[in-house]
Coordinates of C-alpha atoms in Angstrom, one line a residue:
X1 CA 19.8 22.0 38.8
X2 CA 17.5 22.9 35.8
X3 CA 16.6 20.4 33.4
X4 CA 15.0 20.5 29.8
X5 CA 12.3 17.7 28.8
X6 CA 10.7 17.3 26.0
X7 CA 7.7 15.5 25.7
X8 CA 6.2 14.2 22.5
X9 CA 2.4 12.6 23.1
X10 CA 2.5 9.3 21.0
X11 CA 1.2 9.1 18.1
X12 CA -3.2 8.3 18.0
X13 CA -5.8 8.1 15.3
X14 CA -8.3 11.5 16.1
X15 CA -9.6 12.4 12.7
X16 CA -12.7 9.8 13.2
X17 CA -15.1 13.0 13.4
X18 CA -14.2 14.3 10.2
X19 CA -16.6 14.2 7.3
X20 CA -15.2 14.0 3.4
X21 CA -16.4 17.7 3.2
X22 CA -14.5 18.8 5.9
X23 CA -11.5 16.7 4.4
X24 CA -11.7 18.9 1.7
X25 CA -11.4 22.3 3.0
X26 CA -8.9 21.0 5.6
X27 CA -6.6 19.6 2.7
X28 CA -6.6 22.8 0.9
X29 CA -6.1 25.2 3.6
X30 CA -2.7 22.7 4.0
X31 CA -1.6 22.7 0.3
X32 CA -2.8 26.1 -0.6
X33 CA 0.5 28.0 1.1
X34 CA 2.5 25.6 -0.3
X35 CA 1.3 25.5 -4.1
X36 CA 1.1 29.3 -4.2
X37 CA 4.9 29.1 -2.9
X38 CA 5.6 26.5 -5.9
X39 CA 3.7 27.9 -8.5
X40 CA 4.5 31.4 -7.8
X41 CA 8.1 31.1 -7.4
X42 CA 9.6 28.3 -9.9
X43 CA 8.3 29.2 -13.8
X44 CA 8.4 26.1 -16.7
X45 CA 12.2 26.3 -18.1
X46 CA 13.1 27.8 -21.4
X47 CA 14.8 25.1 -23.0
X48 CA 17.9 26.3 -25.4
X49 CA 18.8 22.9 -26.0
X50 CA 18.3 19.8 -28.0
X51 CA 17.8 17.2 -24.7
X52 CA 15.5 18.1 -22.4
X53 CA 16.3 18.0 -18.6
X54 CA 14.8 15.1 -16.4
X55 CA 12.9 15.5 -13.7
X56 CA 15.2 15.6 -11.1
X57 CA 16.8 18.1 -12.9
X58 CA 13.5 20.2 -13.2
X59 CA 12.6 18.7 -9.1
X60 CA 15.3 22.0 -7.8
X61 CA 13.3 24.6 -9.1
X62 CA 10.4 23.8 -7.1
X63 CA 12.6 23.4 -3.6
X64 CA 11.9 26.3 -1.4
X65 CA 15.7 27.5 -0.8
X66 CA 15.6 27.3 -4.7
X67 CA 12.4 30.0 -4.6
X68 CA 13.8 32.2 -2.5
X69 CA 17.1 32.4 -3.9
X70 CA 15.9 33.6 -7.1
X71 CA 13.6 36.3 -5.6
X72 CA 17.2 37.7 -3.6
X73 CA 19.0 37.1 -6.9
X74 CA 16.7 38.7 -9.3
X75 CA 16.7 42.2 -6.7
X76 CA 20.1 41.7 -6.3
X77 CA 20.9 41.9 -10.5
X78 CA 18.6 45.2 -10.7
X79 CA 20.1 47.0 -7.4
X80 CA 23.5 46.0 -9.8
X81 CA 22.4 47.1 -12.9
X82 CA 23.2 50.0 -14.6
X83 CA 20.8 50.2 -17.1
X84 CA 18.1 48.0 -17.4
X85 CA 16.0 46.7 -19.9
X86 CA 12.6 44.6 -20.9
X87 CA 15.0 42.2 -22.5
X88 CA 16.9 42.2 -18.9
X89 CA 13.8 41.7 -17.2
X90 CA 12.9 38.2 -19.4
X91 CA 16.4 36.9 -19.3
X92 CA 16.3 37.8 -15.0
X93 CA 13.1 35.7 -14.6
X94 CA 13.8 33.2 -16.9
X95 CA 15.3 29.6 -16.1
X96 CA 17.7 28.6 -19.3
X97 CA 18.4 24.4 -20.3
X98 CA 21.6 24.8 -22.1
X99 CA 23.5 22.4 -23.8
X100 CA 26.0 22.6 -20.4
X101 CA 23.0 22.3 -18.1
X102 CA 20.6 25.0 -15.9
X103 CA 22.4 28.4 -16.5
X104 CA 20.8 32.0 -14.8
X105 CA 23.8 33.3 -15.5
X106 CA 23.8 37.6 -16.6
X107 CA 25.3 36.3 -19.5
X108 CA 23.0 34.6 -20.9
X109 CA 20.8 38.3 -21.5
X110 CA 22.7 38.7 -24.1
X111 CA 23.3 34.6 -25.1
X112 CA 19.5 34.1 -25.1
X113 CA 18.5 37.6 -27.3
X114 CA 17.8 35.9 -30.4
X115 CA 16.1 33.2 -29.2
X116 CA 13.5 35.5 -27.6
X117 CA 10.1 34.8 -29.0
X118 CA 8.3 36.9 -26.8
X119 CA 9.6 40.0 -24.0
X120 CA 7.3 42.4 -21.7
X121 CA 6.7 45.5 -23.2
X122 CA 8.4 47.0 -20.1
X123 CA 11.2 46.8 -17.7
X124 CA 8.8 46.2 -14.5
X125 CA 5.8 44.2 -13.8
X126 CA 2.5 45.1 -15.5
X127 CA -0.1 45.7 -12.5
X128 CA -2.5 44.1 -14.2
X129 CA -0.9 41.1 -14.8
X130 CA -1.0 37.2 -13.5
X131 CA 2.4 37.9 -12.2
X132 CA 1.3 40.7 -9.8
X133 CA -2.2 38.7 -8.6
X134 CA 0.3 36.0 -7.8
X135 CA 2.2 38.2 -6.1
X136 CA -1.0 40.1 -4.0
X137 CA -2.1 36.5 -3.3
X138 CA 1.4 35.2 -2.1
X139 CA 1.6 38.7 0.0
X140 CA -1.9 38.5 1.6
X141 CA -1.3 34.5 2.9
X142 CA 2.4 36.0 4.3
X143 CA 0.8 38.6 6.3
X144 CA -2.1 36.5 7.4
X145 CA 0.2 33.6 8.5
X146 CA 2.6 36.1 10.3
X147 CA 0.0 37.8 12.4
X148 CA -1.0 34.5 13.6
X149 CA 2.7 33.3 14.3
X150 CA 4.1 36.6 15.9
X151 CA 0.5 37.2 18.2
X152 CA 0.8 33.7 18.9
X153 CA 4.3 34.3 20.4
X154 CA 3.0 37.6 21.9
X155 CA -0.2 36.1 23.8
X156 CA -2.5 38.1 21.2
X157 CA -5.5 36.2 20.8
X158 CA -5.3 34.6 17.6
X159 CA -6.5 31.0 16.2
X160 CA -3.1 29.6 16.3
X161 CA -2.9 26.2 17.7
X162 CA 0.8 25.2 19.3
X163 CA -0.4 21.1 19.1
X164 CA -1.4 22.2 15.1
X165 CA -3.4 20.2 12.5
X166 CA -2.8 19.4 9.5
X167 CA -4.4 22.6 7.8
X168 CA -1.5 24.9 9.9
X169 CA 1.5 23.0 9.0
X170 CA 2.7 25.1 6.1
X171 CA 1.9 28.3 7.9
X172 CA 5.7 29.1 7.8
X173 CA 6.1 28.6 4.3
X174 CA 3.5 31.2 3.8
X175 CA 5.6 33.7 5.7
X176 CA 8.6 33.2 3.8
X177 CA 6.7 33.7 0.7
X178 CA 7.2 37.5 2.2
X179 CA 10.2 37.1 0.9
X180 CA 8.9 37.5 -2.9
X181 CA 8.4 41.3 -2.4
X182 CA 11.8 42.0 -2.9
X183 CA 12.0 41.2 -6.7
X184 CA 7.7 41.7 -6.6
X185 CA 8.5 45.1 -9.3
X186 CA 10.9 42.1 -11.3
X187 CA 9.2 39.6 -11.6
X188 CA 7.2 38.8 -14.8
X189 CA 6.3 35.7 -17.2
X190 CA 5.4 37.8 -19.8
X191 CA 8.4 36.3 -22.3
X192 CA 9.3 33.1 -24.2
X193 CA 12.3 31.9 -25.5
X194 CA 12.7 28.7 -27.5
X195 CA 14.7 26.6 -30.0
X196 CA 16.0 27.3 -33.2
X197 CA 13.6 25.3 -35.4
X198 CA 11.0 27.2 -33.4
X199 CA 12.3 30.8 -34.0
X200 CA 13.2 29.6 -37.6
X201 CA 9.4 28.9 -37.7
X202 CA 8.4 32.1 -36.6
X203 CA 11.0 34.3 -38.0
X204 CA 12.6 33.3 -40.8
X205 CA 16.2 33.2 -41.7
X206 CA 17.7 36.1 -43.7
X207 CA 20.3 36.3 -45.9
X208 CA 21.9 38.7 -43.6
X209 CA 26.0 38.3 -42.3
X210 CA 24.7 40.4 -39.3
X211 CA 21.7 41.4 -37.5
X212 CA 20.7 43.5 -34.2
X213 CA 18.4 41.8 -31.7
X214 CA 16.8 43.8 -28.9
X215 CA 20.5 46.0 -29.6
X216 CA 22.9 42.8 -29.5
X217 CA 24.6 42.5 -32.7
X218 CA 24.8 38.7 -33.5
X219 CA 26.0 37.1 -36.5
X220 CA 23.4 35.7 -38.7
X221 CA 24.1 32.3 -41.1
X222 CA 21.2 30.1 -42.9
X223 CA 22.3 26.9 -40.7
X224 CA 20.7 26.2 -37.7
X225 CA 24.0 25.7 -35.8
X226 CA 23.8 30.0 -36.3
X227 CA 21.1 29.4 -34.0
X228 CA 23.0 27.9 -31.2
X229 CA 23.5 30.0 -27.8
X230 CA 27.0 28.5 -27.2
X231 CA 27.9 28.1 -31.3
X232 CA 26.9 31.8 -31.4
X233 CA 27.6 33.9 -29.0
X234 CA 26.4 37.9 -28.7
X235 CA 29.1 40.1 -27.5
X236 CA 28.0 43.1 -24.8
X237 CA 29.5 44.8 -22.7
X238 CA 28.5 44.1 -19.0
X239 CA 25.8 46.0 -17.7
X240 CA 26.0 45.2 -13.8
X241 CA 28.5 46.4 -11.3
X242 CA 30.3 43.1 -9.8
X243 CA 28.3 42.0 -6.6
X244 CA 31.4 43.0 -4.3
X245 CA 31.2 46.3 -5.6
X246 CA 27.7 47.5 -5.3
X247 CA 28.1 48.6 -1.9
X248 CA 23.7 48.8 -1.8
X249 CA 24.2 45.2 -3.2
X250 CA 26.5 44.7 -0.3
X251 CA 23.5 45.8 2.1
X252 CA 20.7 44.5 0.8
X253 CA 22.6 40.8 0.7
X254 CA 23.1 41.3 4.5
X255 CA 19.8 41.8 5.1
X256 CA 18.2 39.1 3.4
X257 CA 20.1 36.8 5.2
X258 CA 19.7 38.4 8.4
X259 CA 15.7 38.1 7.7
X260 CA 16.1 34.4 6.7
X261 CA 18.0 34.1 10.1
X262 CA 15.4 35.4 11.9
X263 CA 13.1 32.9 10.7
X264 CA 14.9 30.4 11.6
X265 CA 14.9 31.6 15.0
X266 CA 11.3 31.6 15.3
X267 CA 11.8 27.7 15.2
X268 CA 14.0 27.7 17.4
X269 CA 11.4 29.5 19.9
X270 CA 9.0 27.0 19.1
X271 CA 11.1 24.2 20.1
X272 CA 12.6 25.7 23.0
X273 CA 10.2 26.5 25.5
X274 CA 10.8 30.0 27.9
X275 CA 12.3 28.5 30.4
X276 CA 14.9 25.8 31.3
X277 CA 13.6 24.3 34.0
X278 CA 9.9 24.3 32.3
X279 CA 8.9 20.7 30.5
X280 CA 7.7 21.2 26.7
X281 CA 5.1 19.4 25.1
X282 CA 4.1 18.4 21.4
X283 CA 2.1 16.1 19.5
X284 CA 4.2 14.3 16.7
X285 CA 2.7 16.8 14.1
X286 CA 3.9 19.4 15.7
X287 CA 7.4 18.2 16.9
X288 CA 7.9 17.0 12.9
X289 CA 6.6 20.4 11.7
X290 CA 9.2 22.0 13.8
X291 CA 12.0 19.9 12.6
X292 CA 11.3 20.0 9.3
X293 CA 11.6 23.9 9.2
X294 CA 14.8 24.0 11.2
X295 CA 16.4 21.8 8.7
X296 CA 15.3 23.8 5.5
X297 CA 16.0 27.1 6.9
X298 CA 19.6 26.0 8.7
X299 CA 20.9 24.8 5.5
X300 CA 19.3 27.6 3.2
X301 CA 20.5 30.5 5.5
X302 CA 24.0 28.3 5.5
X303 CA 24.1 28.2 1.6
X304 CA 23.1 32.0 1.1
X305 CA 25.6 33.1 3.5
X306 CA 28.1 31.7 1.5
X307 CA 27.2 32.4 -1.5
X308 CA 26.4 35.9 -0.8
X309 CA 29.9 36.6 1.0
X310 CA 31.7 35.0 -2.2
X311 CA 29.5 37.5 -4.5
X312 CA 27.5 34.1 -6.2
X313 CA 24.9 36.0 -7.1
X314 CA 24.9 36.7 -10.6
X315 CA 23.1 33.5 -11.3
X316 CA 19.4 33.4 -10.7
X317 CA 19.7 30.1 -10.1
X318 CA 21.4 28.7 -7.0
X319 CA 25.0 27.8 -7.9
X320 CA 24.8 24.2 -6.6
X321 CA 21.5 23.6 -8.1
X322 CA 23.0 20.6 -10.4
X323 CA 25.0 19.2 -7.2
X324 CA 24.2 15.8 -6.7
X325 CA 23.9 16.6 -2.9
X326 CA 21.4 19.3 -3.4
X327 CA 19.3 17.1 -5.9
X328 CA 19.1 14.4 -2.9
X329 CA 18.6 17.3 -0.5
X330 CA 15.7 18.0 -2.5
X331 CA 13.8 15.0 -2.8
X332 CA 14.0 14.5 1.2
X333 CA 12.6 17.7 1.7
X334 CA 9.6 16.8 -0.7
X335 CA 9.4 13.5 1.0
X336 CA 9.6 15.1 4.6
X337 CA 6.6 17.2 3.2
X338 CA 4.2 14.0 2.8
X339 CA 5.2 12.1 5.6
X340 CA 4.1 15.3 7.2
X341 CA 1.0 15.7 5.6
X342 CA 0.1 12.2 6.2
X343 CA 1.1 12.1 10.0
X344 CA -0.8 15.3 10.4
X345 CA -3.8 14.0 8.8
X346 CA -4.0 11.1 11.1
X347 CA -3.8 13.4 14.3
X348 CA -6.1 15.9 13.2
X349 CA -9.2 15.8 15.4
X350 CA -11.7 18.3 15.4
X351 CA -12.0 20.9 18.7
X352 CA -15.5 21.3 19.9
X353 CA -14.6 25.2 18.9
X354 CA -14.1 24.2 15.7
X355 CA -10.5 24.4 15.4
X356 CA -8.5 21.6 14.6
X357 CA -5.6 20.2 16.8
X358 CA -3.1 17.1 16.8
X359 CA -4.1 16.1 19.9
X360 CA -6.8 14.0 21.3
X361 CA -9.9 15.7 23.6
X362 CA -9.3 14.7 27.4
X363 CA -13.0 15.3 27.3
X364 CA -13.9 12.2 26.1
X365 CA -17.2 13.9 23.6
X366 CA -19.0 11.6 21.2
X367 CA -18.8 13.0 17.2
X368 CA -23.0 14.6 16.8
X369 CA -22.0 16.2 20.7
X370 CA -19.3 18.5 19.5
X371 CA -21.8 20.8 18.5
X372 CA -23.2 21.1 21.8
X373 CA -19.8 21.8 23.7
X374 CA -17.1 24.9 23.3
X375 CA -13.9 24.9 24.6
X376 CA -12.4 28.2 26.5
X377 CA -8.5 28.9 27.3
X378 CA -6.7 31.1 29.2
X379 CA -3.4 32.7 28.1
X380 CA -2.1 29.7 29.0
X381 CA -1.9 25.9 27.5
X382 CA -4.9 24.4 29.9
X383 CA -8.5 23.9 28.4
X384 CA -11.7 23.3 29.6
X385 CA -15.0 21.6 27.8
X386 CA -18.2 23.5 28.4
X387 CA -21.8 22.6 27.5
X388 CA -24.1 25.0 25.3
X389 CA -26.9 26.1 26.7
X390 CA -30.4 25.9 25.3
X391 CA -31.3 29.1 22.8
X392 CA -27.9 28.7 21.8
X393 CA -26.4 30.6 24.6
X394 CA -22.6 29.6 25.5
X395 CA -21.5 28.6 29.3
X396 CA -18.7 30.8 29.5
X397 CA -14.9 29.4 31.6
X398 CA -12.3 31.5 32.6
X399 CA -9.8 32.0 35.5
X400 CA -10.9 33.9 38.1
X401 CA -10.0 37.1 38.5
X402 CA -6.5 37.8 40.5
X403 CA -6.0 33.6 40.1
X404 CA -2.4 34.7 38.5
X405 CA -0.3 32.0 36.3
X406 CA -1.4 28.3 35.9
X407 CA 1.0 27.3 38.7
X408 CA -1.4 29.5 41.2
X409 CA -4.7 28.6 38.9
X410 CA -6.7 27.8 41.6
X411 CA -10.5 28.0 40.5
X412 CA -12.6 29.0 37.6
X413 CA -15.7 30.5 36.6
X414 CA -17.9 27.3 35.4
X415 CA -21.1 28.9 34.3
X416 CA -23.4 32.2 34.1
X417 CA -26.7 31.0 33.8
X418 CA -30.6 32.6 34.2
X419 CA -33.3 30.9 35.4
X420 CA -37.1 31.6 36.7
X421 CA -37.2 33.2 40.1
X422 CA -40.2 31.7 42.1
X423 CA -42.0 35.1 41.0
X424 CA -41.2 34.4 37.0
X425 CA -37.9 36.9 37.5
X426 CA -34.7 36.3 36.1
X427 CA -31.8 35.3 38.3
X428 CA -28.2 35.3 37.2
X429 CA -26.4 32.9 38.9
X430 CA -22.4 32.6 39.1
X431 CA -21.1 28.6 39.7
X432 CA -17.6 28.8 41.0
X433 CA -15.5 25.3 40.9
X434 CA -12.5 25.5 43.3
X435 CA -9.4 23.2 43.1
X436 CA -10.2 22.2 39.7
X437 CA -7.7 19.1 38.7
X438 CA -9.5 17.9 35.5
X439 CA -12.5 18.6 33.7
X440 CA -16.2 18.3 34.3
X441 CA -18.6 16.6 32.4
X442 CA -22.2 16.8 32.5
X443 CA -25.3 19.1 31.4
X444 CA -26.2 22.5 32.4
X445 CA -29.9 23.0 32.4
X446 CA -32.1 26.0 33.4
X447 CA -34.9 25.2 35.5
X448 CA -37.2 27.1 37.8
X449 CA -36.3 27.4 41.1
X450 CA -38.3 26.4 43.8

């Protein structure tokens, strides 16, 4: 009968061989994915009201389900639109404090017109722009972290490391970050809306009953109350088929979830392993890492689901965005993220190779030796320690030819070594170790043979 165990190594201290300069570099190859997510997704709020929001108000923005729902929202309103505009664009990529709360509604295009201090000079992304480097930068960490995840899963050689470190563990967010290219044409922070007193600052009031902004006609008073987005509201006929409708709104909602689904089955393969009756093994790092991504992308693929069957997606902003639910389903995935930085920090020990890895050398090598060893690994999960040799040469180990899966791994090559014949000739010697059951330690040394 075939049985599933898991294994999880308990938790150990392996960072001690980690300098403060290597604590840097690790550190940011960890945070970089996820503050060019954060910063590259969530823009500061244009606030259209007299209170400003608190910070667990502001907190949903920067939740990744909250990211990449406005990058499938903001595609989704121009695949809908039927004539689009630089004054569309700003009011698409902005995020609106109202007077009734977050609103990304396509209403408030027209809502938000005279309060517009500022609008792109087009109706698609300057190349040159902050917006598209963010953009390139967000791209080029996608496709770096997917290569190393899919070759991973395809036993390419890559440096991907299934007990991770801590400098690894936002590698999936990375990927998602994909995700962005949708709306990439679309997105912009090249605008600025602001309050009444503000625009009154900048643009005087005019004695006028009426006045055109950006082609809305609004009514125009000399109180500031004119000035209001819900005391004074623009009439405009709607410029976007209904989401229902749009039958290329219709297919481009499907696939976005279906892409977001098959993420979350990449988890899935991590934490399952290939067979049933096979025993999988983590470190806590990288059981947590694995758990932490199932839940974001189960209940994000959940909510878009929904909302994109019910045709929600007129808002830029998620729907349930002010939900007391999703506010607390926030701030546990925030403080999922540090409890996994910190756990990961504490298992990170450094690999003779290199690399870093939540797990703890069965070679038992002293910090000023790791310099001295590399570590080799067939396609499969077993690793060996060997010694460098003088003039910087490497004592290659491998599995013998024809030596077939780890079950059947029966012997290895240990070393290739030359050394001085008795007639000062080279010799190249080949050390075989059969039956190998654990790892040997000791020093290689070239010597003349007598």
């Amino acid at each position: 009968m075939s049985s599933l165990s898991y294994n999880i190594r308990p938790l150990g201290f392996n960072s001690q061989c980690i300098d403060f300069g290597e604590w840097i570099a690790i550190l940011t190859l960890c945070l970089a994915p996820l503050i060019v997510h954060i910063v590259s997704g969530a823009p500061p709020p244009s606030i259209l009201s007299h209170t400003l929001p608190q910070w667990h108000d502001n907190l949903c923005h920067y939740n990744p389900t909250s990211i990449v729902w406005r990058y499938a929202a903001i595609a989704d309103r121009r695949i809908r639109a039927t004539h689009w505009t630089h004054i569309d664009l700003a009011a698409s990529n902005a995020i609106f404090w109202t007077e009734r709360g977050w609103d990304g509604g396509e209403e408030m295009i027209a809502t938000a017109a005279p309060h517009c201090l500022r609008h792109p000079d087009h109706s698609y992304v300057r190349i040159f722009s902050l917006t598209s480097l963010r953009t390139l930068v967000t791209t080029l960490q996608g496709l770096a972290a997917l290569y190393t995840l899919i070759g991973s899963l395809l036993g390419l050689r890559v440096n991907w490391i299934g007990l991770m470190g801590v400098d690894m563990i936002f590698y999936p967010l990375a990927v998602l970050g994909l995700l962005r290219l949708w709306a990439g044409l679309w997105l912009t922070d090249d605008f600025e809306y602001g309050l009444a007193e503000q625009s009154t600052k900048r643009y005087p009031l005019r004695s006028l009953s009426s006045s055109k902004t950006f082609g809305i006609e609004t009514p125009i008073t000399s109180s500031y109350e004119a000035l209001d987005p819900f005391l004074s509201t623009p009439s405009r006929p709607s410029e976007f088929k209904s989401p229902n409708r749009s039958i290329p709104s219709i297919v481009f909602r499907l696939f976005f979830v279906l892409l977001v689904a098959a993420f979350t089955a990449l988890v899935v393969v991590f934490l399952t392993p290939m067979s049933m009756s096979e025993n999988i093994s983590f470190s806590v790092t990288s059981f947590l890492v694995g758990i932490f991504y199932l839940f974001f992308l189960l209940i994000s693929v959940v909510l878009y689901a929904i909302y994109f069957i019910r045709g929600r997606t007129t808002s830029t902003l998620i729907p349930c965005i002010s939900s007391l639910w999703y506010k607390i389903y926030t701030a546990v995935l925030f403080g999922l993220m540090v409890v996994l930085i910190v756990i990961a920090s504490v298992e990170t020990g450094k690999l003779p190779n290199g690399q870093y890895a939540s797990v703890k050398m069965a070679v038992p090598l002293k910090c000023n030796e790791f310099s001295n060893w590399a570590t080799f690994s067939s396609l499969s999960n077993y690793y060996i320690a060997s010694p460098v040799v003088q003039e910087g040469r490497k004592v290659p180990a491998y599995p013998l030819p024809g030596a077939g899966s780890p079950k059947n791994f029966t012997g290895l090559t240990a070393g290739d070594t030359s050394g001085i014949g008795e007639n000062d000739t080279l010799l190249d010697d080949r050390y075989l170790l059969y039956n190998l059951t654990g790892f040997c330690v000791g020093n290689f040394q070239e010597a003349k043979r007598k």
